[in-house]
Amino acid sequence: MTIIVTGGAGFIGSNFIFYMMEKHPEDRIVCLDKLTYAGNLSTLAPVMANPGFRFVRADICDREAVFRLFEEEHPDIVVNFAAESHVDRSIEDPGVFLQTNILGTQTMMDACRKYGIKRYHQVGTDEVYGDLPLDRPDLFFTEKTPLRTSSPYSASKASADLLVQAYHRTFGLPVTISRCSNNYGPYQFPEKLIPLMIANCLNDKPLPVYGEGLNVRDWLYVEDHCRAIDLIIREGKTGEVYNIGGHNEMRNIDIVKLICKELGKPESLITYVTDRKGHDMRYAIDPEKIHSELGWLPETKFADGIVRTIRWYLDNRGWWEKIISGEYQNYYEKMYGNR
Ligand code: NAD
Ligand code: TYD
């Protein structure tokens, strides 16, 4: 089989490529990525020379480039990870989120319609469900929870999901959608909570916690997400949505304190900064459907995954130091300079 993986130079996409090439060496993987600030070709160095792998630099909104790739590769499956993925950036500048996350999804599906596909898989997020109150720990997101978005990021991802469902109903495109909770693990860009706090800790810089740090996220080790997507594209039912999460809810402040402890740094590095606009309080996935229908369960406990992740950032300083010394530095100044 030939599988096009869009956004494969980013965090989850690269982990997915490594997972798939190890698990299904018989499949051909074609990575399509624009290499935005979040895409890093050096991440893919370990597979670049593999004959079963090809990298193509292109924008998923570029119809001509996308259609050409389909003519060359005749893909069986498309897994669409490519997206603008950071909530804070979407608050600063929503336009590119609508462009890539919605119109890019349309372009990929139009190519699938024209050339035929066995499966188009949309990598979605639990943020499309909005948030849950902190005082109702009995509530969880199921696939039936209404979409109720908070940020331009989540609104663009929800729009994409609706478009994917429309292409299924109207054109019969064989689609699946997954909606996963917050991921952590190797190769995550150090603008997101966990790698940002690890990098700042290691550089003895302040740890900027938004608001009071009481917001809750449901954390999943990235490899567990990759395994779930692999299962869905092979055994999931077309037209269906699958929530992915491991019942691992943590408050931001507890994660930051844990990172300080693991790295032997003082909690006095923690600085409480102005809260994110429209900040979602709590995310919590009910993964019952993917568990009962496809037998998926998370394998990595948070206690192990976070230690493994911190070790990876310690062992791969070159990877993230290069990032935070470049364009990202300007972004950091802009976001945190006056906060
Ligand atoms: P990321 O920001 O690390 O990577 C995004 C990748 O997409 C980068 O390689 C970037 O170069 C590429 N890209 C961006 N715009 C593109 C375009 N127009 N054309 C081609 N390539 C483009 O993101 P991530 O955290 O790996 O997330 C991947 C997907 O998973 C996204 O769709 C995101 O919404 C979803 N998701 C992420 C999480 C999470 O916790 N990170 C959780 C659930 C769902
Ligand atoms: P993030 O990693 O941006 O993921 P998301 O917003 O998609 O859940 O943020 C995770 C949580 O951490 C979120 O509640 C916002 C908070 N946060 C901080 O407190 N400080 C920071 O510097 C960042 C980036 C996030």
Short mmCIF file of C-alpha atoms and ligand atoms in Angstrom, two decimals:
data_model
loop_
_atom_site.label_atom_id
_atom_site.label_comp_id
_atom_site.label_asym_id
_atom_site.label_seq_id
_atom_site.Cartn_x
_atom_site.Cartn_y
_atom_site.Cartn_z
CA MET A 1 0.00 0.00 0.00
CA THR A 2 1.04 3.58 -0.58
CA ILE A 3 0.12 6.00 2.21
CA ILE A 4 0.36 9.78 1.87
CA VAL A 5 1.06 11.34 5.25
CA THR A 6 0.61 15.11 5.22
CA GLY A 7 2.31 17.17 7.93
CA GLY A 8 4.82 14.35 8.50
CA ALA A 9 7.65 16.75 9.38
CA GLY A 10 5.72 17.91 12.45
CA PHE A 11 5.35 16.35 15.89
CA ILE A 12 2.68 13.65 15.56
CA GLY A 13 3.14 13.10 11.81
CA SER A 14 6.84 12.26 12.20
CA ASN A 15 6.14 9.91 15.09
CA PHE A 16 3.44 8.28 12.91
CA ILE A 17 5.89 7.80 10.03
CA PHE A 18 8.45 6.15 12.34
CA TYR A 19 5.74 3.95 13.82
CA MET A 20 4.37 2.87 10.43
CA MET A 21 7.75 2.19 8.84
CA GLU A 22 8.66 -0.06 11.74
CA LYS A 23 5.28 -1.80 11.98
CA HIS A 24 4.46 -2.13 8.26
CA PRO A 25 7.77 -2.10 6.35
CA GLU A 26 5.92 -3.41 3.28
CA ASP A 27 4.00 -0.13 2.88
CA ARG A 28 5.32 2.90 1.01
CA ILE A 29 5.11 6.20 2.90
CA VAL A 30 5.01 9.50 1.04
CA CYS A 31 5.29 12.54 3.29
CA LEU A 32 3.79 15.78 1.96
CA ASP A 33 4.76 18.79 4.06
CA LYS A 34 5.10 22.52 3.46
CA LEU A 35 7.81 22.84 6.14
CA THR A 36 6.24 25.77 7.98
CA TYR A 37 7.92 26.97 11.19
CA ALA A 38 6.56 23.77 12.79
CA GLY A 39 7.94 21.37 10.18
CA ASN A 40 11.49 20.14 10.61
CA LEU A 41 13.12 18.07 7.90
CA SER A 42 15.96 17.03 10.20
CA THR A 43 13.39 15.08 12.23
CA LEU A 44 12.89 12.77 9.25
CA ALA A 45 16.64 12.15 8.72
CA PRO A 46 16.45 8.56 10.07
CA VAL A 47 14.05 7.50 7.25
CA MET A 48 15.15 9.79 4.40
CA ALA A 49 17.33 7.16 2.70
CA ASN A 50 14.80 4.34 3.12
CA PRO A 51 13.59 3.20 -0.35
CA GLY A 52 10.04 2.86 1.02
CA PHE A 53 9.95 6.55 1.92
CA ARG A 54 9.63 9.74 -0.10
CA PHE A 55 9.49 13.36 1.05
CA VAL A 56 7.76 16.03 -1.02
CA ARG A 57 7.74 19.67 0.00
CA ALA A 58 4.35 21.17 -0.90
CA ASP A 59 1.41 23.04 0.55
CA ILE A 60 -1.78 20.99 1.00
CA CYS A 61 -3.63 24.04 -0.39
CA ASP A 62 -1.63 23.85 -3.64
CA ARG A 63 -4.07 21.98 -5.89
CA GLU A 64 -1.62 21.50 -8.73
CA ALA A 65 1.14 20.07 -6.55
CA VAL A 66 -1.28 17.82 -4.65
CA PHE A 67 -2.95 16.48 -7.82
CA ARG A 68 0.48 15.89 -9.43
CA LEU A 69 1.54 13.85 -6.41
CA PHE A 70 -1.60 11.69 -6.68
CA GLU A 71 -0.84 11.06 -10.37
CA GLU A 72 2.69 9.99 -9.50
CA GLU A 73 1.96 7.91 -6.42
CA HIS A 74 -1.58 6.47 -6.79
CA PRO A 75 -2.03 6.45 -3.00
CA ASP A 76 -4.30 3.90 -1.29
CA ILE A 77 -4.62 5.91 1.91
CA VAL A 78 -4.24 9.55 2.92
CA VAL A 79 -3.70 10.51 6.54
CA ASN A 80 -4.06 14.27 6.95
CA PHE A 81 -2.01 15.60 9.87
CA ALA A 82 -1.02 18.87 8.15
CA ALA A 83 -2.40 21.80 10.08
CA GLU A 84 -1.63 24.96 11.93
CA SER A 85 -1.84 23.51 15.41
CA HIS A 86 -1.14 26.11 18.09
CA VAL A 87 -4.08 27.80 19.84
CA ASP A 88 -2.07 30.87 20.91
CA ARG A 89 -0.95 31.54 17.33
CA SER A 90 -4.57 31.20 16.13
CA ILE A 91 -5.56 33.93 18.58
CA GLU A 92 -2.84 36.20 17.17
CA ASP A 93 -3.54 35.47 13.50
CA PRO A 94 -6.50 33.25 12.53
CA GLY A 95 -6.23 33.55 8.72
CA VAL A 96 -3.63 30.89 8.01
CA PHE A 97 -5.56 28.46 10.26
CA LEU A 98 -8.65 28.74 8.06
CA GLN A 99 -6.52 28.46 4.94
CA THR A 100 -4.55 25.33 5.84
CA ASN A 101 -6.93 23.56 8.18
CA ILE A 102 -10.11 23.98 6.13
CA LEU A 103 -9.17 24.69 2.51
CA GLY A 104 -6.15 22.38 2.69
CA THR A 105 -8.46 19.58 3.85
CA GLN A 106 -10.76 20.32 0.91
CA THR A 107 -7.86 20.14 -1.56
CA MET A 108 -6.70 16.79 -0.21
CA MET A 109 -10.24 15.37 -0.41
CA ASP A 110 -10.78 16.74 -3.93
CA ALA A 111 -7.67 14.84 -5.03
CA CYS A 112 -9.01 11.72 -3.31
CA ARG A 113 -12.29 12.10 -5.20
CA LYS A 114 -10.63 12.62 -8.55
CA TYR A 115 -8.07 9.81 -8.34
CA GLY A 116 -9.91 7.41 -6.02
CA ILE A 117 -8.82 6.33 -2.55
CA LYS A 118 -9.40 3.41 -0.20
CA ARG A 119 -9.41 5.67 2.85
CA TYR A 120 -9.07 9.36 3.68
CA HIS A 121 -8.30 9.82 7.37
CA GLN A 122 -8.67 13.20 9.05
CA VAL A 123 -6.59 13.73 12.19
CA GLY A 124 -8.86 15.78 14.41
CA THR A 125 -8.80 17.08 17.94
CA ASP A 126 -10.94 16.88 21.08
CA GLU A 127 -10.86 20.71 21.13
CA VAL A 128 -13.81 20.68 18.70
CA TYR A 129 -16.04 19.76 21.65
CA GLY A 130 -15.22 22.95 23.55
CA ASP A 131 -14.53 22.48 27.24
CA LEU A 132 -16.02 20.86 30.33
CA PRO A 133 -16.49 22.47 33.76
CA LEU A 134 -13.95 21.63 36.48
CA ASP A 135 -16.72 20.79 38.97
CA ARG A 136 -18.27 18.02 36.83
CA PRO A 137 -15.63 15.25 36.77
CA ASP A 138 -18.41 12.87 35.69
CA LEU A 139 -18.65 14.51 32.23
CA PHE A 140 -16.57 13.35 29.22
CA PHE A 141 -16.50 14.04 25.48
CA THR A 142 -18.12 11.25 23.47
CA GLU A 143 -18.41 11.17 19.67
CA LYS A 144 -21.99 12.43 20.13
CA THR A 145 -21.00 15.54 22.12
CA PRO A 146 -22.03 18.61 20.07
CA LEU A 147 -19.24 20.66 18.48
CA ARG A 148 -18.79 23.90 20.44
CA THR A 149 -15.50 25.54 19.65
CA SER A 150 -13.60 28.22 21.58
CA SER A 151 -10.53 29.28 19.58
CA PRO A 152 -9.96 30.02 15.89
CA TYR A 153 -7.82 26.85 15.92
CA SER A 154 -10.59 24.61 17.21
CA ALA A 155 -13.16 26.32 14.97
CA SER A 156 -11.00 25.59 11.92
CA LYS A 157 -10.55 21.96 12.95
CA ALA A 158 -14.31 21.56 13.55
CA SER A 159 -15.01 23.11 10.14
CA ALA A 160 -12.66 20.59 8.56
CA ASP A 161 -14.39 17.70 10.34
CA LEU A 162 -17.79 18.88 9.06
CA LEU A 163 -16.41 19.13 5.54
CA VAL A 164 -15.00 15.61 5.77
CA GLN A 165 -18.42 14.32 6.86
CA ALA A 166 -20.06 16.24 4.01
CA TYR A 167 -17.70 14.64 1.45
CA HIS A 168 -18.65 11.25 2.86
CA ARG A 169 -22.39 11.86 2.68
CA THR A 170 -22.47 13.78 -0.61
CA PHE A 171 -19.73 12.10 -2.64
CA GLY A 172 -19.38 8.77 -0.83
CA LEU A 173 -15.72 9.45 0.00
CA PRO A 174 -14.49 6.65 2.32
CA VAL A 175 -13.45 8.76 5.28
CA THR A 176 -12.71 8.33 8.96
CA ILE A 177 -12.07 11.00 11.58
CA SER A 178 -10.20 10.67 14.87
CA ARG A 179 -10.36 13.21 17.67
CA CYS A 180 -7.49 12.90 20.09
CA SER A 181 -6.67 14.57 23.37
CA ASN A 182 -3.37 16.43 24.05
CA ASN A 183 -0.29 14.50 22.93
CA TYR A 184 3.21 14.59 24.40
CA GLY A 185 6.46 12.86 23.48
CA PRO A 186 9.59 13.29 21.33
CA TYR A 187 9.79 15.92 18.56
CA GLN A 188 7.05 18.19 19.92
CA PHE A 189 7.70 21.81 19.01
CA PRO A 190 8.78 23.78 22.10
CA GLU A 191 5.85 26.21 21.90
CA LYS A 192 3.47 23.64 23.45
CA LEU A 193 3.18 23.27 27.23
CA ILE A 194 5.36 20.23 27.99
CA PRO A 195 8.37 20.84 25.69
CA LEU A 196 8.27 24.60 26.42
CA MET A 197 8.49 23.95 30.16
CA ILE A 198 11.26 21.36 29.73
CA ALA A 199 13.32 23.71 27.52
CA ASN A 200 12.81 26.71 29.83
CA CYS A 201 13.66 24.61 32.90
CA LEU A 202 16.87 23.42 31.28
CA ASN A 203 17.77 27.03 30.44
CA ASP A 204 16.78 28.27 33.94
CA LYS A 205 14.19 30.56 32.36
CA PRO A 206 10.80 31.49 33.90
CA LEU A 207 7.99 28.95 33.40
CA PRO A 208 4.96 30.94 32.14
CA VAL A 209 1.80 29.35 33.55
CA TYR A 210 -1.41 30.89 32.19
CA GLY A 211 -3.94 32.09 34.77
CA GLU A 212 -3.77 29.97 37.91
CA GLY A 213 -2.63 26.82 36.12
CA LEU A 214 -5.82 24.98 37.07
CA ASN A 215 -6.88 24.10 33.52
CA VAL A 216 -7.04 20.37 32.92
CA ARG A 217 -5.83 18.51 29.84
CA ASP A 218 -6.12 14.77 29.09
CA TRP A 219 -2.58 13.67 28.11
CA LEU A 220 -1.71 10.80 25.77
CA TYR A 221 1.73 9.55 24.77
CA VAL A 222 2.15 10.18 21.05
CA GLU A 223 2.89 6.55 20.15
CA ASP A 224 -0.48 5.48 21.57
CA HIS A 225 -2.14 8.02 19.25
CA CYS A 226 -0.18 6.67 16.26
CA ARG A 227 -1.24 3.09 17.04
CA ALA A 228 -4.88 4.21 17.26
CA ILE A 229 -4.74 5.89 13.83
CA ASP A 230 -3.11 2.80 12.30
CA LEU A 231 -5.98 0.69 13.69
CA ILE A 232 -8.65 3.11 12.45
CA ILE A 233 -7.32 3.26 8.88
CA ARG A 234 -7.17 -0.54 8.71
CA GLU A 235 -10.21 -1.63 10.75
CA GLY A 236 -12.31 1.48 11.40
CA LYS A 237 -15.71 1.88 9.70
CA THR A 238 -15.95 4.54 7.00
CA GLY A 239 -18.00 7.59 7.90
CA GLU A 240 -17.23 7.13 11.61
CA VAL A 241 -15.61 9.38 14.20
CA TYR A 242 -13.35 7.83 16.87
CA ASN A 243 -12.33 9.66 20.05
CA ILE A 244 -8.83 8.82 21.30
CA GLY A 245 -7.72 9.42 24.88
CA GLY A 246 -6.40 7.57 27.88
CA HIS A 247 -8.26 8.98 30.91
CA ASN A 248 -5.18 10.84 32.06
CA GLU A 249 -6.36 14.23 33.26
CA MET A 250 -3.79 16.57 34.76
CA ARG A 251 -3.81 20.22 35.84
CA ASN A 252 -1.22 22.36 34.06
CA ILE A 253 0.38 23.46 37.30
CA ASP A 254 0.91 19.85 38.40
CA ILE A 255 2.64 19.02 35.12
CA VAL A 256 4.93 22.03 35.44
CA LYS A 257 5.81 21.14 39.04
CA LEU A 258 6.50 17.55 37.98
CA ILE A 259 8.88 18.73 35.25
CA CYS A 260 10.71 20.95 37.79
CA LYS A 261 11.04 17.98 40.13
CA GLU A 262 12.31 15.59 37.44
CA LEU A 263 14.92 18.11 36.30
CA GLY A 264 15.92 19.14 39.84
CA LYS A 265 14.90 22.77 39.24
CA PRO A 266 13.22 25.06 41.82
CA GLU A 267 9.48 25.77 41.59
CA SER A 268 10.42 29.44 42.01
CA LEU A 269 10.93 29.41 38.21
CA ILE A 270 7.13 29.25 37.86
CA THR A 271 5.61 32.62 36.87
CA TYR A 272 1.88 33.11 36.61
CA VAL A 273 1.11 35.16 33.49
CA THR A 274 -2.02 36.67 31.91
CA ASP A 275 -4.47 33.95 30.97
CA ARG A 276 -5.11 32.85 27.38
CA LYS A 277 -8.20 34.51 25.87
CA GLY A 278 -11.16 32.10 25.87
CA HIS A 279 -9.03 29.52 27.71
CA ASP A 280 -10.75 26.11 27.79
CA MET A 281 -11.01 24.77 31.35
CA ARG A 282 -11.04 21.01 30.98
CA TYR A 283 -10.74 18.42 28.21
CA ALA A 284 -11.62 14.80 28.93
CA ILE A 285 -12.15 12.07 26.35
CA ASP A 286 -14.39 9.04 26.69
CA PRO A 287 -12.49 6.44 24.60
CA GLU A 288 -15.11 3.69 25.00
CA LYS A 289 -15.96 3.46 21.28
CA ILE A 290 -12.42 2.83 20.01
CA HIS A 291 -11.85 0.45 22.92
CA SER A 292 -14.96 -1.65 22.38
CA GLU A 293 -15.00 -1.56 18.54
CA LEU A 294 -11.28 -1.75 17.74
CA GLY A 295 -9.76 -3.05 20.98
CA TRP A 296 -7.52 0.00 21.44
CA LEU A 297 -6.15 0.90 24.85
CA PRO A 298 -3.28 3.23 25.71
CA GLU A 299 -0.06 1.39 26.58
CA THR A 300 2.13 4.12 28.07
CA LYS A 301 1.36 5.34 31.59
CA PHE A 302 1.88 9.08 32.08
CA ALA A 303 4.46 8.48 34.84
CA ASP A 304 6.63 6.54 32.34
CA GLY A 305 5.87 8.63 29.26
CA ILE A 306 6.78 11.94 30.88
CA VAL A 307 10.13 10.58 32.14
CA ARG A 308 10.86 9.16 28.67
CA THR A 309 9.93 12.51 27.11
CA ILE A 310 12.11 14.55 29.48
CA ARG A 311 15.01 12.14 28.81
CA TRP A 312 14.50 12.62 25.05
CA TYR A 313 14.73 16.43 25.36
CA LEU A 314 17.87 16.02 27.51
CA ASP A 315 19.46 13.67 24.96
CA ASN A 316 18.42 15.74 21.93
CA ARG A 317 19.27 19.28 22.96
CA GLY A 318 20.55 20.03 19.45
CA TRP A 319 17.10 19.38 17.97
CA TRP A 320 15.24 21.95 20.06
CA GLU A 321 18.07 24.42 20.67
CA LYS A 322 18.29 25.04 16.93
CA ILE A 323 14.58 25.79 16.92
CA ILE A 324 14.53 28.20 19.85
CA SER A 325 17.52 30.13 18.59
CA GLY A 326 15.82 31.07 15.29
CA GLU A 327 12.50 32.51 14.19
CA TYR A 328 10.89 31.12 17.28
CA GLN A 329 12.85 33.57 19.41
CA ASN A 330 10.92 36.48 17.86
CA TYR A 331 7.64 34.67 18.41
CA TYR A 332 8.56 34.03 22.04
CA GLU A 333 9.34 37.69 22.62
CA LYS A 334 6.03 38.70 21.06
CA MET A 335 3.95 36.20 23.05
CA TYR A 336 5.62 36.40 26.43
CA GLY A 337 7.44 39.78 26.34
CA ASN A 338 4.66 41.77 28.04
CA ARG A 339 2.65 39.01 29.57
P1 NAD B 1 2.69 20.37 14.31
O1 NAD B 1 2.38 21.81 14.33
O2 NAD B 1 3.82 19.85 15.14
O3 NAD B 1 2.99 19.91 12.80
C1 NAD B 1 2.23 20.35 11.71
C2 NAD B 1 2.94 19.94 10.43
O4 NAD B 1 2.10 20.32 9.32
C3 NAD B 1 4.29 20.63 10.22
O5 NAD B 1 5.24 19.70 9.75
C4 NAD B 1 4.00 21.69 9.16
O6 NAD B 1 5.11 22.01 8.34
C5 NAD B 1 2.90 21.01 8.35
N1 NAD B 1 2.03 21.98 7.65
C6 NAD B 1 1.45 23.08 8.17
N2 NAD B 1 0.75 23.72 7.21
C7 NAD B 1 0.89 22.99 6.07
C8 NAD B 1 0.40 23.13 4.75
N3 NAD B 1 -0.37 24.17 4.39
N4 NAD B 1 0.73 22.20 3.83
C9 NAD B 1 1.52 21.15 4.17
N5 NAD B 1 2.03 20.98 5.40
C10 NAD B 1 1.71 21.88 6.34
O7 NAD B 1 1.33 19.65 14.69
P2 NAD B 1 1.05 18.32 15.52
O8 NAD B 1 0.99 18.66 16.96
O9 NAD B 1 1.95 17.24 15.05
O10 NAD B 1 -0.45 18.01 15.07
C11 NAD B 1 -0.72 17.24 13.91
C12 NAD B 1 -2.21 17.09 13.72
O11 NAD B 1 -2.79 16.48 14.87
C13 NAD B 1 -2.94 18.42 13.55
O12 NAD B 1 -3.94 18.23 12.58
C14 NAD B 1 -3.54 18.69 14.91
O13 NAD B 1 -4.71 19.45 14.79
C15 NAD B 1 -3.84 17.29 15.39
N6 NAD B 1 -3.85 17.08 16.85
C16 NAD B 1 -2.79 17.48 17.60
C17 NAD B 1 -2.80 17.23 18.98
C18 NAD B 1 -1.62 17.62 19.86
O14 NAD B 1 -1.69 17.47 21.07
N7 NAD B 1 -0.51 18.10 19.30
C19 NAD B 1 -3.89 16.59 19.56
C20 NAD B 1 -4.96 16.20 18.75
C21 NAD B 1 -4.92 16.45 17.39
P1 TYD B 2 -0.94 23.75 24.69
O1 TYD B 2 0.25 22.85 24.81
O2 TYD B 2 -0.82 25.02 23.92
O3 TYD B 2 -2.13 22.84 24.16
P2 TYD B 2 -3.72 23.16 24.05
O4 TYD B 2 -3.96 24.60 24.27
O5 TYD B 2 -4.01 22.76 22.65
O6 TYD B 2 -4.37 22.29 25.07
O7 TYD B 2 -1.40 24.16 26.16
C1 TYD B 2 -1.74 23.17 27.13
C2 TYD B 2 -2.23 23.90 28.37
O8 TYD B 2 -1.13 24.62 28.95
C3 TYD B 2 -3.29 24.94 28.08
O9 TYD B 2 -4.23 24.94 29.16
C4 TYD B 2 -2.54 26.27 28.07
C5 TYD B 2 -1.41 26.02 29.05
N1 TYD B 2 -0.15 26.75 28.76
C6 TYD B 2 0.47 27.52 29.77
O10 TYD B 2 -0.02 27.61 30.92
N2 TYD B 2 1.63 28.18 29.47
C7 TYD B 2 2.21 28.11 28.23
O11 TYD B 2 3.25 28.76 28.01
C8 TYD B 2 1.58 27.31 27.21
C9 TYD B 2 2.16 27.19 25.84
C10 TYD B 2 0.41 26.63 27.53
#
